[in-house]
Each structure stands twice: as C-alpha cells, then as structure tokens.
Amino acid sequence: MSFDVVVVGSANLDLVATTPRLPGPGETVLGSHFAQHPGGKGLNQAVAASRSGAAVAMIAALGDDDAGRTLLTVAEHEGIDVSQVVIVTGAPTGRAVITVDARAENSIVVIPGANELAHVDQLPTTIGSSTVVLAQLEVPIATVTAAFAAARAAGIRTILNPAPAPVGGLPDELLSLCDLVVPNEHEVELLGGVDRLISSGVGAVVVTRGAAGVTVTETAAELSNAATWSVAAFVVDPIDTTGAGDAFCGALAARLAAGADLRPAVRYAAAAGALATTVAGAVSSIPTTAAIERLI
Ligand code: ADP
C-alpha cells in the first residue's frame, strides 16, 4: 500500500468530567456530566489529513484495552490505515483525565502510557511508500528521529509539529532531518527562534499565530538567503480554539502531498485552522475539504 501522508504520533482517549467546581486535595465533588473523546495530536492530525482527502496511515502505539479498541475504531471510521498501529501489552492506552468547572477552568492529567514507547520496527516499510511524513512530539524523540531518517533516505518530505516543545530545544540531528517545522508562537520561542531552526538545517519554518495568521520563513538554495512571507488568518467567529493547530498541520500535509506549492498549501491550512475554532472539541471540529474550499 502507498500513502499520501504517514502520521507518526500519539493517540489518547480524553475523559472529561464536568463539575460545578474543581475538587481540592482530598476532596470528592459530584460532577454533572461525563464524556469521552478521541484525542492526541497524532490522531487529530491524521483525521485532519484524511478529511482533506489524503490517503493516511498512522504509526502509533495503543494499549491492549478498551480505550485502545475505541481509538482504533475511530481511526478506521475516518478511513485511516491502522495496520501499523502497535498494540502493546503491559502499558495502558494514553489518556487525558480532564476536569472542567462551571467557569471553564480545568485541571488535566495526561497519562502517555503506550505513546511513550518507541515503536520504530515498522517505520521503513510504511514510510518508504508515502509522500509526506508528519510527526509531533507526544511520542519519543527517538521514534520521530528514526521515522524522519527513514523518510530522508527515501527522499520523502518531513513535517514536524514540535508540540509540546521541549524547553531545552531540539537535537540538531532531528532538525537537520526536517523539511518543514510548524510551531506556534510559544513553541518557536522555546526552540530558540526561527533563525536558530533555519541555521540547524530546517528547510522552512511555518509559525502559526492564531488570529494573526501564519508567517513562513523559507531557505533558498543558499542558507544565508532566507525569505519570509505571511498569510492572513481567515476571519471567523471562534468559540473554541482547541485543535486549530492540529487541523492546520494535517491539512497542510495533505495539500503538500497532493502536490500543492507551499504558499497555497499554507493558505488552505489556515482556512482549516480557522474553521476548527468555530466548533467545540478537537476531532469533532476538524473540517472537510468541502468546508475548507467554501471558506477559501
Ligand atoms: P495552536 O492551536 O497550535 O496554538 P494556532 O492557534 O496558531 O495553533 O492556530 C493554527 C492556525 O489556525 C493559525 O495560524 C490560523 O491560521 C488558524 N486560526 C487559529 N485561531 C484562529 C482565529 N481565532 N481566527 C482565524 N484563524 C485562526
């Protein structure tokens, strides 16, 4: 099988309890509502690429439990190939346990579980037959580095969404394997700024700035010759910005895999990010190609 986009990343089940107020230490409160949602940046971005029309495979690790089976079903329902998803025994599926109070304050515990395990065995075969490889940092850096090294060796484009950004920055070895790095404004600061990324060998840095749009810095043939350009945000009525970055990254990967140039692909992704802010939730807010093209 060959794929337009292979996503190397996390999958979590988010467990959300709504209560009038958050419990203090040692306290039990009665909640008013419970819901569970698929999540994890890897799964969100795989869904976004698939809804943008790409043939998507996901490389991820789940536990051998009900949460893992739920996430597999979600991915399959979205048309994502899960034949390279590893089911590990002895580790739980990643979960986020979220409590939200009446003022929308929250407290969150993330249990990475199976996501923390490196799962690099299948990388070369799946990646070797793809057009774009997309990763985030909710799985081990060693996994992402191995995936990008396999991609680079096969001449396949690599896109890193460095989220969450590690405080000490990223190893040069990984950066030199990135064709595109797509941080938000906070992440790019934690990584030492755009110039630092460009001088580490990244081909282009795409900084997402929420309602302020996107700024792209591309290296030309010579390293010293970097060109910067911007794409304005689409004007929408945001109600929940969760998942905007994931919608952006998945849509960008799908458009690039379809052969689009960087500038129109960024504009398309900006429309996907804008639409994601108009619907609550993460996966539930990810738009389809039809909706994105209507907005454009
Ligand atoms: P993250 O969710 O990773 O912090 P951003 O908030 O930068 O990412 O959102 C990603 C992209 O989605 C932005 O670059 C922009 O194109 C779009 N977007 C996000 N928030 C808005 C908004 N309020 N209005 C319009 N577009 C938005």
Short mmCIF file of C-alpha atoms and ligand atoms in Angstrom, two decimals:
data_model
loop_
_atom_site.label_atom_id
_atom_site.label_comp_id
_atom_site.label_asym_id
_atom_site.label_seq_id
_atom_site.Cartn_x
_atom_site.Cartn_y
_atom_site.Cartn_z
CA MET A 1 0.00 0.00 0.00
CA SER A 2 1.19 3.52 -0.58
CA PHE A 3 0.02 6.55 1.37
CA ASP A 4 -0.06 10.30 0.81
CA VAL A 5 0.60 11.06 4.47
CA VAL A 6 2.05 8.86 7.21
CA VAL A 7 1.48 10.29 10.68
CA VAL A 8 3.88 9.22 13.42
CA GLY A 9 2.29 10.27 16.68
CA SER A 10 0.14 9.92 19.74
CA ALA A 11 -3.40 8.72 20.26
CA ASN A 12 -5.22 9.34 23.53
CA LEU A 13 -8.67 8.89 24.92
CA ASP A 14 -9.76 12.11 26.67
CA LEU A 15 -12.03 11.55 29.68
CA VAL A 16 -13.84 14.78 30.54
CA ALA A 17 -15.74 15.29 33.81
CA THR A 18 -17.75 18.49 34.24
CA THR A 19 -18.30 19.68 37.84
CA PRO A 20 -19.64 22.92 39.40
CA ARG A 21 -16.14 23.47 40.86
CA LEU A 22 -12.80 21.64 40.78
CA PRO A 23 -12.17 19.37 43.80
CA GLY A 24 -9.37 20.38 46.19
CA PRO A 25 -6.79 17.90 47.55
CA GLY A 26 -8.55 15.02 49.31
CA GLU A 27 -11.98 16.29 48.28
CA THR A 28 -14.75 14.49 46.37
CA VAL A 29 -17.29 16.53 44.42
CA LEU A 30 -20.33 15.40 42.46
CA GLY A 31 -19.96 16.05 38.77
CA SER A 32 -22.76 16.95 36.37
CA HIS A 33 -21.57 15.44 33.08
CA PHE A 34 -19.09 12.93 31.64
CA ALA A 35 -17.87 12.49 28.08
CA GLN A 36 -15.02 10.74 26.33
CA HIS A 37 -13.40 11.94 23.11
CA PRO A 38 -10.61 10.68 20.87
CA GLY A 39 -7.52 12.87 21.09
CA GLY A 40 -3.76 13.04 20.98
CA LYS A 41 -2.04 15.27 18.44
CA GLY A 42 -1.13 12.32 16.20
CA LEU A 43 -4.69 11.07 15.85
CA ASN A 44 -6.11 14.60 15.49
CA GLN A 45 -3.68 15.40 12.67
CA ALA A 46 -4.26 12.06 10.95
CA VAL A 47 -8.01 12.80 10.96
CA ALA A 48 -7.35 16.29 9.59
CA ALA A 49 -5.22 14.95 6.72
CA SER A 50 -7.81 12.27 5.94
CA ARG A 51 -10.72 14.77 5.92
CA SER A 52 -8.62 16.83 3.49
CA GLY A 53 -8.66 13.91 1.08
CA ALA A 54 -5.26 12.31 1.75
CA ALA A 55 -4.72 8.55 1.97
CA VAL A 56 -3.39 8.39 5.53
CA ALA A 57 -1.62 5.74 7.59
CA MET A 58 -0.93 6.14 11.26
CA ILE A 59 2.05 4.76 13.16
CA ALA A 60 1.13 4.76 16.83
CA ALA A 61 1.12 2.58 19.92
CA LEU A 62 -2.00 1.69 21.91
CA GLY A 63 -2.56 -0.48 24.96
CA ASP A 64 -4.44 -3.78 24.79
CA ASP A 65 -7.54 -2.29 26.43
CA ASP A 66 -10.99 -0.83 25.74
CA ALA A 67 -9.60 2.68 25.20
CA GLY A 68 -7.22 1.34 22.55
CA ARG A 69 -10.03 -0.50 20.77
CA THR A 70 -12.18 2.65 20.86
CA LEU A 71 -9.40 4.69 19.24
CA LEU A 72 -8.77 2.05 16.57
CA THR A 73 -12.45 2.13 15.67
CA VAL A 74 -12.39 5.93 15.45
CA ALA A 75 -9.33 5.89 13.17
CA GLU A 76 -10.81 3.20 10.91
CA HIS A 77 -14.09 5.09 10.71
CA GLU A 78 -12.10 8.10 9.47
CA GLY A 79 -10.57 5.95 6.74
CA ILE A 80 -7.09 5.93 8.34
CA ASP A 81 -4.93 2.83 7.74
CA VAL A 82 -4.13 1.33 11.15
CA SER A 83 -2.25 -1.75 10.03
CA GLN A 84 0.98 -0.27 11.51
CA VAL A 85 -0.57 0.65 14.86
CA VAL A 86 1.17 -1.42 17.53
CA ILE A 87 -0.88 -2.90 20.37
CA VAL A 88 1.43 -3.21 23.37
CA THR A 89 0.71 -5.38 26.38
CA GLY A 90 1.70 -4.05 29.77
CA ALA A 91 1.09 -0.35 29.08
CA PRO A 92 -2.28 1.45 29.03
CA THR A 93 -3.56 3.39 26.05
CA GLY A 94 -2.69 7.08 26.50
CA ARG A 95 -5.36 9.03 28.32
CA ALA A 96 -6.04 12.59 29.38
CA VAL A 97 -8.18 12.89 32.51
CA ILE A 98 -9.77 16.33 32.37
CA THR A 99 -11.96 18.09 34.93
CA VAL A 100 -13.78 21.25 33.83
CA ASP A 101 -15.71 23.56 36.17
CA ALA A 102 -18.60 25.93 35.54
CA ARG A 103 -16.22 28.80 34.67
CA ALA A 104 -14.39 26.57 32.14
CA GLU A 105 -11.31 26.37 34.39
CA ASN A 106 -9.77 22.93 34.04
CA SER A 107 -7.23 20.59 35.55
CA ILE A 108 -5.70 17.89 33.36
CA VAL A 109 -3.64 14.78 33.99
CA VAL A 110 -2.09 13.19 30.89
CA ILE A 111 -1.02 9.55 31.10
CA PRO A 112 1.10 8.93 27.98
CA GLY A 113 1.06 5.16 28.52
CA ALA A 114 1.77 3.29 25.27
CA ASN A 115 2.64 6.57 23.49
CA GLU A 116 5.90 6.70 25.45
CA LEU A 117 7.20 3.50 23.93
CA ALA A 118 9.44 3.78 20.91
CA HIS A 119 7.89 1.78 18.08
CA VAL A 120 10.29 2.02 15.22
CA ASP A 121 10.31 -1.51 13.78
CA GLN A 122 7.75 -0.94 11.01
CA LEU A 123 8.96 2.51 10.08
CA PRO A 124 10.94 1.85 6.91
CA THR A 125 8.28 -0.19 5.07
CA THR A 126 5.34 2.14 5.76
CA ILE A 127 7.30 5.35 5.31
CA GLY A 128 9.06 4.16 2.19
CA SER A 129 5.75 4.12 0.31
CA SER A 130 4.48 7.57 1.34
CA THR A 131 4.71 11.14 0.05
CA VAL A 132 4.83 13.10 3.31
CA VAL A 133 5.67 12.06 6.88
CA LEU A 134 4.12 14.18 9.64
CA ALA A 135 5.07 13.93 13.33
CA GLN A 136 4.59 15.74 16.65
CA LEU A 137 6.41 15.37 19.98
CA GLU A 138 3.93 13.40 22.09
CA VAL A 139 5.91 10.25 21.19
CA PRO A 140 9.63 9.74 21.92
CA ILE A 141 12.08 11.97 20.03
CA ALA A 142 13.96 8.76 19.13
CA THR A 143 10.85 7.50 17.30
CA VAL A 144 10.43 10.75 15.35
CA THR A 145 14.13 10.87 14.51
CA ALA A 146 14.11 7.28 13.23
CA ALA A 147 10.99 7.98 11.17
CA PHE A 148 12.48 11.12 9.62
CA ALA A 149 15.80 9.40 8.92
CA ALA A 150 13.93 6.65 7.04
CA ALA A 151 11.94 9.32 5.17
CA ARG A 152 15.03 11.35 4.26
CA ALA A 153 16.80 8.21 2.99
CA ALA A 154 13.79 7.52 0.74
CA GLY A 155 13.53 11.16 -0.44
CA ILE A 156 10.22 11.71 1.35
CA ARG A 157 9.20 15.12 2.71
CA THR A 158 9.16 15.52 6.50
CA ILE A 159 6.98 17.87 8.54
CA LEU A 160 7.47 18.31 12.30
CA ASN A 161 4.89 19.99 14.51
CA PRO A 162 7.15 20.48 17.58
CA ALA A 163 4.37 20.23 20.16
CA PRO A 164 4.80 20.10 23.05
CA ALA A 165 8.12 21.91 22.59
CA PRO A 166 10.90 20.66 24.86
CA VAL A 167 12.30 23.52 26.98
CA GLY A 168 15.93 22.80 26.07
CA GLY A 169 15.17 22.87 22.32
CA LEU A 170 15.52 20.01 19.83
CA PRO A 171 18.61 18.00 18.88
CA ASP A 172 20.31 19.22 15.69
CA GLU A 173 20.16 15.64 14.40
CA LEU A 174 16.34 15.81 14.29
CA LEU A 175 16.19 19.40 13.00
CA SER A 176 18.52 18.61 10.11
CA LEU A 177 16.03 15.90 9.02
CA CYS A 178 13.05 18.33 8.92
CA ASP A 179 11.90 19.81 5.61
CA LEU A 180 9.23 21.84 7.42
CA VAL A 181 8.83 22.73 11.10
CA VAL A 182 5.40 24.06 12.10
CA PRO A 183 5.48 25.59 15.62
CA ASN A 184 3.03 28.04 17.16
CA GLU A 185 4.32 31.33 18.60
CA HIS A 186 5.14 29.86 22.03
CA GLU A 187 6.83 26.78 20.63
CA VAL A 188 9.09 28.75 18.29
CA GLU A 189 10.37 30.80 21.26
CA LEU A 190 11.06 27.62 23.30
CA LEU A 191 13.01 26.26 20.34
CA GLY A 192 15.25 29.33 20.21
CA GLY A 193 13.55 31.28 17.38
CA VAL A 194 13.17 30.96 13.63
CA ASP A 195 16.81 31.79 12.81
CA ARG A 196 18.08 29.04 15.10
CA LEU A 197 15.80 26.50 13.34
CA ILE A 198 16.86 27.66 9.88
CA SER A 199 20.56 27.54 10.79
CA SER A 200 20.07 23.97 12.08
CA GLY A 201 19.13 22.84 8.60
CA VAL A 202 15.32 23.10 8.58
CA GLY A 203 14.03 23.82 5.05
CA ALA A 204 11.15 26.11 6.06
CA VAL A 205 9.61 27.29 9.33
CA VAL A 206 5.84 27.85 9.36
CA VAL A 207 4.86 29.77 12.51
CA THR A 208 1.15 29.72 13.30
CA ARG A 209 -0.03 32.82 15.16
CA GLY A 210 -3.68 32.14 15.94
CA ALA A 211 -5.89 35.02 14.76
CA ALA A 212 -2.75 36.81 13.49
CA GLY A 213 -2.29 34.20 10.75
CA VAL A 214 0.90 32.49 9.63
CA THR A 215 4.49 33.60 8.98
CA VAL A 216 6.70 31.40 6.79
CA THR A 217 10.48 31.59 6.51
CA GLU A 218 11.95 29.56 3.67
CA THR A 219 15.59 28.91 2.97
CA ALA A 220 16.51 29.45 -0.64
CA ALA A 221 19.29 27.47 -2.27
CA GLU A 222 21.92 29.20 -0.13
CA LEU A 223 21.42 29.04 3.61
CA SER A 224 22.10 32.73 4.05
CA ASN A 225 19.26 33.60 1.70
CA ALA A 226 16.06 33.11 3.74
CA ALA A 227 12.80 34.68 2.52
CA THR A 228 9.87 35.46 4.84
CA TRP A 229 6.22 35.86 3.84
CA SER A 230 2.87 35.85 5.64
CA VAL A 231 -0.65 34.56 5.13
CA ALA A 232 -3.50 36.40 6.86
CA ALA A 233 -5.91 34.49 9.09
CA PHE A 234 -9.44 33.95 7.78
CA VAL A 235 -11.99 35.99 9.71
CA VAL A 236 -14.30 33.68 11.69
CA ASP A 237 -16.23 33.72 14.97
CA PRO A 238 -14.12 31.47 17.23
CA ILE A 239 -15.84 29.57 20.03
CA ASP A 240 -13.13 27.01 20.96
CA THR A 241 -9.57 27.16 19.65
CA THR A 242 -8.75 23.56 20.72
CA GLY A 243 -7.44 21.62 17.77
CA ALA A 244 -6.77 24.60 15.46
CA GLY A 245 -3.07 23.75 15.27
CA ASP A 246 -3.81 20.07 14.62
CA ALA A 247 -6.33 20.89 11.89
CA PHE A 248 -3.72 23.21 10.34
CA CYS A 249 -0.90 20.62 10.35
CA GLY A 250 -2.98 17.75 8.96
CA ALA A 251 -4.48 19.93 6.22
CA LEU A 252 -1.04 21.31 5.31
CA ALA A 253 0.43 17.80 4.99
CA ALA A 254 -2.49 16.66 2.83
CA ARG A 255 -2.20 19.62 0.42
CA LEU A 256 1.58 19.27 0.09
CA ALA A 257 1.20 15.53 -0.51
CA ALA A 258 -1.30 16.37 -3.27
CA GLY A 259 1.43 18.41 -4.96
CA ALA A 260 0.45 21.96 -3.96
CA ASP A 261 3.12 24.64 -3.59
CA LEU A 262 3.86 25.84 -0.06
CA ARG A 263 2.02 29.17 -0.26
CA PRO A 264 -1.38 27.85 -1.41
CA ALA A 265 -0.99 24.88 0.95
CA VAL A 266 -0.45 27.25 3.90
CA ARG A 267 -3.49 29.27 2.89
CA TYR A 268 -5.58 26.09 2.70
CA ALA A 269 -4.27 25.02 6.14
CA ALA A 270 -5.07 28.46 7.59
CA ALA A 271 -8.66 28.01 6.45
CA ALA A 272 -8.75 24.57 8.13
CA GLY A 273 -7.38 26.07 11.37
CA ALA A 274 -9.90 28.92 11.29
CA LEU A 275 -12.84 26.54 10.77
CA ALA A 276 -11.64 24.33 13.65
CA THR A 277 -12.12 27.29 16.02
CA THR A 278 -15.80 27.59 15.11
CA VAL A 279 -16.80 24.16 16.53
CA ALA A 280 -16.17 22.79 20.06
CA GLY A 281 -13.72 19.95 20.64
CA ALA A 282 -10.71 18.64 18.74
CA VAL A 283 -11.60 15.77 16.37
CA SER A 284 -15.22 16.97 16.18
CA SER A 285 -14.06 20.41 14.95
CA ILE A 286 -11.77 19.25 12.13
CA PRO A 287 -13.19 20.42 8.79
CA THR A 288 -13.50 18.54 5.49
CA THR A 289 -12.09 19.67 2.15
CA ALA A 290 -15.56 20.82 1.06
CA ALA A 291 -15.91 23.19 4.04
CA ILE A 292 -12.34 24.47 3.66
CA GLU A 293 -12.82 25.21 -0.03
CA ARG A 294 -16.09 27.02 0.70
CA LEU A 295 -14.29 29.31 3.18
CA ILE A 296 -11.44 29.97 0.73
P1 ADP B 1 -2.16 26.15 18.11
O1 ADP B 1 -3.54 25.57 18.26
O2 ADP B 1 -1.11 25.11 17.86
O3 ADP B 1 -1.77 27.14 19.17
P2 ADP B 1 -2.79 28.41 16.37
O4 ADP B 1 -3.65 28.93 17.47
O5 ADP B 1 -1.68 29.26 15.89
O6 ADP B 1 -2.21 26.96 16.72
O7 ADP B 1 -3.77 28.07 15.13
C1 ADP B 1 -3.32 27.48 13.94
C2 ADP B 1 -3.85 28.27 12.75
O8 ADP B 1 -5.29 28.22 12.75
C3 ADP B 1 -3.49 29.75 12.75
O9 ADP B 1 -2.25 30.01 12.14
C4 ADP B 1 -4.65 30.34 11.93
O10 ADP B 1 -4.38 30.21 10.55
C5 ADP B 1 -5.82 29.46 12.35
N1 ADP B 1 -6.51 30.10 13.48
C6 ADP B 1 -6.34 29.83 14.81
N2 ADP B 1 -7.11 30.64 15.58
C7 ADP B 1 -7.77 31.45 14.71
C8 ADP B 1 -8.74 32.52 14.85
N3 ADP B 1 -9.15 32.91 16.06
N4 ADP B 1 -9.20 33.10 13.72
C9 ADP B 1 -8.80 32.70 12.49
N5 ADP B 1 -7.90 31.72 12.29
C10 ADP B 1 -7.39 31.10 13.37
#
